[in-house]
Amino acid sequence: MDSKTLCLGVLTLGEASGYEIRKQFEDGMFAYFHGVSLGSIYPALAKLSAEGLVTVRGVQQDGKPDKKLYRITETGQTAFRAALDKDSSPDQFRSEALYRLFFAELLTPERRRQVYDAYLEFHRVQLAEMESYRCAAELADAPPGQRFVHGAGLVSYRAFVEYMESQRPRMLGEEEPS
Amino acid sequence: MDSKTLCLGVLTLGEASGYEIRKQFEDGMFAYFHGVSLGSIYPALAKLSAEGLVTVRGVQQDGKPDKKLYRITETGQTAFRAALDKDSSPDQFRSEALYRLFFAELLTPERRRQVYDAYLEFHRVQLAEMESYRCAAELADAPPGQRFVHGAGLVSYRAFVEYMESQRPRMLGEEEPS
DNA sequence: ACCCGCATGTAAGTCGTTACATGATTGG
DNA sequence: CCAATCATGTAACGACTTACATGCGGGT
């Protein structure tokens, strides 16, 4: 899925700047299942604008640099629906941490614990963010599709954190010094 | 993590050809958390060989084309351990299907059902493969690291399949014609 | 002072997938 | 007979990330 479609999707939720779109993929709703950097967003936005799928509007801010707010057009809406209708490429998940833990025996015990706990902590933080009130409040009256995806993230992270907590003694050695 | 390190890791488990290495990332142990194509494997293997991290051995087969079996060297083992010790880049997950389902309301009901069920079925198949006897047998006497990663895949897929089954009526409408 | 956040944009560089090139054998 | 599996290798192509270029304001 190209950056253009990715941006277009975010814009169906409302006007946004390139910088704000990135935040959606960094901390927001989309962070869980996709990532895009500014280096792809700005060119994508320029192309979308040239194609008439979005309109631009300059906004002056005080204390902050000017920004450009992009809004999706009717043509853009139609194009986005068409893009959603196409077949999607399969999910892809890549985890260097899991690759390392696969070979856990080749790591020193200290390093193994370091990697394991850092990875567990990362997932705990992700889970906490998804469970946060802020996030829940935003989703209270969100359409089913958005609630579904959020819920999917929640159950996945929960299952993962629980699993890692249960396997910790087995992976790092029984001893748990107080 | 570059393809070279990825190949080296597979080779710590035993001699293998480029084609066999890909299978590990296609159907085997590594499929769950990483992917590499032949286009990256062969050049990686050539470089590893030039650097002395692996040795090559030509093998004639009857009925099948000749193959080259690569074996990791002592230097290769050391290099791999060093690579494992470096800090890893964060996990990345990208799912076009979840992106589509996020915007489920923009799809027609039939298309929505199609996408949802195809995605659910995909995960059911993945789960079944990981639960299969073949896979379990291979892991029976595998080191803890490998068992951990396999278990992580299992719980994630299970949680996901259960969630999708529970949310199906809500997402596709209550009616369930026999 | 210095770094971070906000804000946009371009260019270079990396890296990986897809396609091409070849070729034998087996099953439908 | 055609497709698929086994098997290796190269080259083109595409897409994204990183770094560069710029600049103000606030917090440490």
PDB file of N, CA, C and O in Angstrom, chain B residues 86-124:
ATOM      1  N   LYS B  86      24.407  -6.647  19.545  1.00  0.00           N
ATOM      2  CA  LYS B  86      24.117  -5.242  19.238  1.00  0.00           C
ATOM      3  C   LYS B  86      22.657  -4.935  19.545  1.00  0.00           C
ATOM      4  O   LYS B  86      21.823  -5.823  19.618  1.00  0.00           O
ATOM      5  N   ASP B  87      22.340  -3.671  19.691  1.00  0.00           N
ATOM      6  CA  ASP B  87      20.964  -3.279  19.948  1.00  0.00           C
ATOM      7  C   ASP B  87      20.115  -3.524  18.713  1.00  0.00           C
ATOM      8  O   ASP B  87      20.558  -3.327  17.595  1.00  0.00           O
ATOM      9  N   SER B  88      18.908  -3.923  18.962  1.00  0.00           N
ATOM     10  CA  SER B  88      18.027  -4.240  17.847  1.00  0.00           C
ATOM     11  C   SER B  88      17.083  -3.081  17.547  1.00  0.00           C
ATOM     12  O   SER B  88      16.714  -2.325  18.428  1.00  0.00           O
ATOM     13  N   SER B  89      16.732  -2.949  16.297  1.00  0.00           N
ATOM     14  CA  SER B  89      15.732  -1.954  15.927  1.00  0.00           C
ATOM     15  C   SER B  89      14.360  -2.483  16.328  1.00  0.00           C
ATOM     16  O   SER B  89      14.157  -3.689  16.422  1.00  0.00           O
ATOM     17  N   PRO B  90      13.427  -1.581  16.602  1.00  0.00           N
ATOM     18  CA  PRO B  90      12.117  -1.993  17.129  1.00  0.00           C
ATOM     19  C   PRO B  90      11.318  -2.859  16.154  1.00  0.00           C
ATOM     20  O   PRO B  90      11.559  -2.827  14.949  1.00  0.00           O
ATOM     21  N   ASP B  91      10.383  -3.587  16.699  1.00  0.00           N
ATOM     22  CA  ASP B  91       9.485  -4.418  15.887  1.00  0.00           C
ATOM     23  C   ASP B  91       8.755  -3.562  14.882  1.00  0.00           C
ATOM     24  O   ASP B  91       8.469  -2.395  15.142  1.00  0.00           O
ATOM     25  N   GLN B  92       8.465  -4.155  13.738  1.00  0.00           N
ATOM     26  CA  GLN B  92       7.559  -3.441  12.860  1.00  0.00           C
ATOM     27  C   GLN B  92       6.524  -4.372  12.277  1.00  0.00           C
ATOM     28  O   GLN B  92       6.805  -5.466  11.833  1.00  0.00           O
ATOM     29  N   PHE B  93       5.281  -3.904  12.375  1.00  0.00           N
ATOM     30  CA  PHE B  93       4.147  -4.689  11.933  1.00  0.00           C
ATOM     31  C   PHE B  93       3.393  -3.831  10.946  1.00  0.00           C
ATOM     32  O   PHE B  93       3.111  -2.670  11.225  1.00  0.00           O
ATOM     33  N   ARG B  94       3.127  -4.380   9.764  1.00  0.00           N
ATOM     34  CA  ARG B  94       2.259  -3.647   8.864  1.00  0.00           C
ATOM     35  C   ARG B  94       1.197  -4.553   8.271  1.00  0.00           C
ATOM     36  O   ARG B  94       1.467  -5.620   7.787  1.00  0.00           O
ATOM     37  N   SER B  95      -0.019  -4.055   8.375  1.00  0.00           N
ATOM     38  CA  SER B  95      -1.141  -4.843   7.931  1.00  0.00           C
ATOM     39  C   SER B  95      -2.090  -3.994   7.101  1.00  0.00           C
ATOM     40  O   SER B  95      -2.771  -3.118   7.604  1.00  0.00           O
ATOM     41  N   GLU B  96      -2.095  -4.275   5.816  1.00  0.00           N
ATOM     42  CA  GLU B  96      -3.039  -3.576   4.936  1.00  0.00           C
ATOM     43  C   GLU B  96      -4.462  -3.974   5.267  1.00  0.00           C
ATOM     44  O   GLU B  96      -5.382  -3.159   5.173  1.00  0.00           O
ATOM     45  N   ALA B  97      -4.629  -5.225   5.664  1.00  0.00           N
ATOM     46  CA  ALA B  97      -5.970  -5.726   5.988  1.00  0.00           C
ATOM     47  C   ALA B  97      -6.563  -4.938   7.152  1.00  0.00           C
ATOM     48  O   ALA B  97      -7.726  -4.537   7.102  1.00  0.00           O
ATOM     49  N   LEU B  98      -5.765  -4.684   8.192  1.00  0.00           N
ATOM     50  CA  LEU B  98      -6.276  -3.933   9.337  1.00  0.00           C
ATOM     51  C   LEU B  98      -6.560  -2.490   8.944  1.00  0.00           C
ATOM     52  O   LEU B  98      -7.489  -1.872   9.456  1.00  0.00           O
ATOM     53  N   TYR B  99      -5.762  -1.977   8.036  1.00  0.00           N
ATOM     54  CA  TYR B  99      -6.006  -0.617   7.543  1.00  0.00           C
ATOM     55  C   TYR B  99      -7.372  -0.567   6.861  1.00  0.00           C
ATOM     56  O   TYR B  99      -8.163   0.338   7.090  1.00  0.00           O
ATOM     57  N   ARG B 100      -7.648  -1.572   6.041  1.00  0.00           N
ATOM     58  CA  ARG B 100      -8.949  -1.660   5.378  1.00  0.00           C
ATOM     59  C   ARG B 100     -10.066  -1.769   6.395  1.00  0.00           C
ATOM     60  O   ARG B 100     -11.089  -1.092   6.291  1.00  0.00           O
ATOM     61  N   LEU B 101      -9.885  -2.651   7.376  1.00  0.00           N
ATOM     62  CA  LEU B 101     -10.951  -2.890   8.355  1.00  0.00           C
ATOM     63  C   LEU B 101     -11.159  -1.676   9.244  1.00  0.00           C
ATOM     64  O   LEU B 101     -12.248  -1.478   9.784  1.00  0.00           O
ATOM     65  N   PHE B 102     -10.120  -0.869   9.393  1.00  0.00           N
ATOM     66  CA  PHE B 102     -10.253   0.384  10.139  1.00  0.00           C
ATOM     67  C   PHE B 102     -11.306   1.264   9.463  1.00  0.00           C
ATOM     68  O   PHE B 102     -12.069   1.967  10.125  1.00  0.00           O
ATOM     69  N   PHE B 103     -11.333   1.190   8.143  1.00  0.00           N
ATOM     70  CA  PHE B 103     -12.293   1.973   7.346  1.00  0.00           C
ATOM     71  C   PHE B 103     -13.428   1.088   6.839  1.00  0.00           C
ATOM     72  O   PHE B 103     -13.956   1.322   5.749  1.00  0.00           O
ATOM     73  N   ALA B 104     -13.793   0.103   7.617  1.00  0.00           N
ATOM     74  CA  ALA B 104     -14.787  -0.896   7.206  1.00  0.00           C
ATOM     75  C   ALA B 104     -16.088  -0.281   6.714  1.00  0.00           C
ATOM     76  O   ALA B 104     -16.739  -0.822   5.814  1.00  0.00           O
ATOM     77  N   GLU B 105     -16.446   0.855   7.288  1.00  0.00           N
ATOM     78  CA  GLU B 105     -17.727   1.498   6.947  1.00  0.00           C
ATOM     79  C   GLU B 105     -17.752   2.008   5.508  1.00  0.00           C
ATOM     80  O   GLU B 105     -18.818   2.242   4.944  1.00  0.00           O
ATOM     81  N   LEU B 106     -16.568   2.168   4.923  1.00  0.00           N
ATOM     82  CA  LEU B 106     -16.503   2.661   3.543  1.00  0.00           C
ATOM     83  C   LEU B 106     -16.616   1.512   2.533  1.00  0.00           C
ATOM     84  O   LEU B 106     -16.671   1.753   1.326  1.00  0.00           O
ATOM     85  N   LEU B 107     -16.602   0.290   3.043  1.00  0.00           N
ATOM     86  CA  LEU B 107     -16.726  -0.883   2.158  1.00  0.00           C
ATOM     87  C   LEU B 107     -18.194  -1.301   2.068  1.00  0.00           C
ATOM     88  O   LEU B 107     -18.967  -1.063   2.998  1.00  0.00           O
ATOM     89  N   THR B 108     -18.527  -1.953   0.958  1.00  0.00           N
ATOM     90  CA  THR B 108     -19.889  -2.514   0.866  1.00  0.00           C
ATOM     91  C   THR B 108     -19.954  -3.702   1.818  1.00  0.00           C
ATOM     92  O   THR B 108     -18.932  -4.346   2.079  1.00  0.00           O
ATOM     93  N   PRO B 109     -21.150  -4.017   2.338  1.00  0.00           N
ATOM     94  CA  PRO B 109     -21.292  -5.139   3.278  1.00  0.00           C
ATOM     95  C   PRO B 109     -20.689  -6.443   2.765  1.00  0.00           C
ATOM     96  O   PRO B 109     -20.013  -7.161   3.517  1.00  0.00           O
ATOM     97  N   GLU B 110     -20.913  -6.729   1.466  1.00  0.00           N
ATOM     98  CA  GLU B 110     -20.369  -7.991   0.927  1.00  0.00           C
ATOM     99  C   GLU B 110     -18.845  -7.972   0.949  1.00  0.00           C
ATOM    100  O   GLU B 110     -18.196  -8.926   1.368  1.00  0.00           O
ATOM    101  N   ARG B 111     -18.290  -6.863   0.481  1.00  0.00           N
ATOM    102  CA  ARG B 111     -16.841  -6.729   0.427  1.00  0.00           C
ATOM    103  C   ARG B 111     -16.251  -6.778   1.832  1.00  0.00           C
ATOM    104  O   ARG B 111     -15.210  -7.382   2.055  1.00  0.00           O
ATOM    105  N   ARG B 112     -16.937  -6.133   2.754  1.00  0.00           N
ATOM    106  CA  ARG B 112     -16.491  -6.118   4.147  1.00  0.00           C
ATOM    107  C   ARG B 112     -16.399  -7.554   4.684  1.00  0.00           C
ATOM    108  O   ARG B 112     -15.415  -7.939   5.316  1.00  0.00           O
ATOM    109  N   ARG B 113     -17.444  -8.337   4.392  1.00  0.00           N
ATOM    110  CA  ARG B 113     -17.470  -9.729   4.854  1.00  0.00           C
ATOM    111  C   ARG B 113     -16.331 -10.514   4.212  1.00  0.00           C
ATOM    112  O   ARG B 113     -15.650 -11.294   4.868  1.00  0.00           O
ATOM    113  N   GLN B 114     -16.131 -10.253   2.921  1.00  0.00           N
ATOM    114  CA  GLN B 114     -15.071 -10.926   2.172  1.00  0.00           C
ATOM    115  C   GLN B 114     -13.702 -10.682   2.817  1.00  0.00           C
ATOM    116  O   GLN B 114     -12.953 -11.622   3.091  1.00  0.00           O
ATOM    117  N   VAL B 115     -13.413  -9.409   3.047  1.00  0.00           N
ATOM    118  CA  VAL B 115     -12.132  -9.023   3.640  1.00  0.00           C
ATOM    119  C   VAL B 115     -11.982  -9.613   5.035  1.00  0.00           C
ATOM    120  O   VAL B 115     -10.944 -10.204   5.365  1.00  0.00           O
ATOM    121  N   TYR B 116     -13.035  -9.483   5.825  1.00  0.00           N
ATOM    122  CA  TYR B 116     -12.983  -9.967   7.213  1.00  0.00           C
ATOM    123  C   TYR B 116     -12.738 -11.467   7.264  1.00  0.00           C
ATOM    124  O   TYR B 116     -11.848 -11.947   7.959  1.00  0.00           O
ATOM    125  N   ASP B 117     -13.526 -12.210   6.492  1.00  0.00           N
ATOM    126  CA  ASP B 117     -13.423 -13.664   6.542  1.00  0.00           C
ATOM    127  C   ASP B 117     -12.118 -14.181   5.951  1.00  0.00           C
ATOM    128  O   ASP B 117     -11.555 -15.160   6.442  1.00  0.00           O
ATOM    129  N   ALA B 118     -11.638 -13.513   4.926  1.00  0.00           N
ATOM    130  CA  ALA B 118     -10.362 -13.917   4.339  1.00  0.00           C
ATOM    131  C   ALA B 118      -9.245 -13.716   5.356  1.00  0.00           C
ATOM    132  O   ALA B 118      -8.360 -14.568   5.510  1.00  0.00           O
ATOM    133  N   TYR B 119      -9.318 -12.611   6.076  1.00  0.00           N
ATOM    134  CA  TYR B 119      -8.299 -12.292   7.070  1.00  0.00           C
ATOM    135  C   TYR B 119      -8.359 -13.280   8.234  1.00  0.00           C
ATOM    136  O   TYR B 119      -7.327 -13.777   8.694  1.00  0.00           O
ATOM    137  N   LEU B 120      -9.567 -13.585   8.672  1.00  0.00           N
ATOM    138  CA  LEU B 120      -9.764 -14.550   9.757  1.00  0.00           C
ATOM    139  C   LEU B 120      -9.252 -15.920   9.340  1.00  0.00           C
ATOM    140  O   LEU B 120      -8.534 -16.583  10.094  1.00  0.00           O
ATOM    141  N   GLU B 121      -9.598 -16.317   8.148  1.00  0.00           N
ATOM    142  CA  GLU B 121      -9.179 -17.622   7.650  1.00  0.00           C
ATOM    143  C   GLU B 121      -7.656 -17.717   7.568  1.00  0.00           C
ATOM    144  O   GLU B 121      -7.078 -18.739   7.929  1.00  0.00           O
ATOM    145  N   PHE B 122      -7.046 -16.648   7.115  1.00  0.00           N
ATOM    146  CA  PHE B 122      -5.590 -16.611   7.027  1.00  0.00           C
ATOM    147  C   PHE B 122      -4.964 -16.896   8.395  1.00  0.00           C
ATOM    148  O   PHE B 122      -4.051 -17.714   8.518  1.00  0.00           O
ATOM    149  N   HIS B 123      -5.496 -16.240   9.416  1.00  0.00           N
ATOM    150  CA  HIS B 123      -4.949 -16.429  10.755  1.00  0.00           C
ATOM    151  C   HIS B 123      -5.240 -17.825  11.295  1.00  0.00           C
ATOM    152  O   HIS B 123      -4.423 -18.397  12.014  1.00  0.00           O
ATOM    153  N   ARG B 124      -6.392 -18.362  10.938  1.00  0.00           N
ATOM    154  CA  ARG B 124      -6.716 -19.730  11.363  1.00  0.00           C
ATOM    155  C   ARG B 124      -5.717 -20.715  10.777  1.00  0.00           C
ATOM    156  O   ARG B 124      -5.278 -21.641  11.455  1.00  0.00           O
TER     157      ARG B 124
END
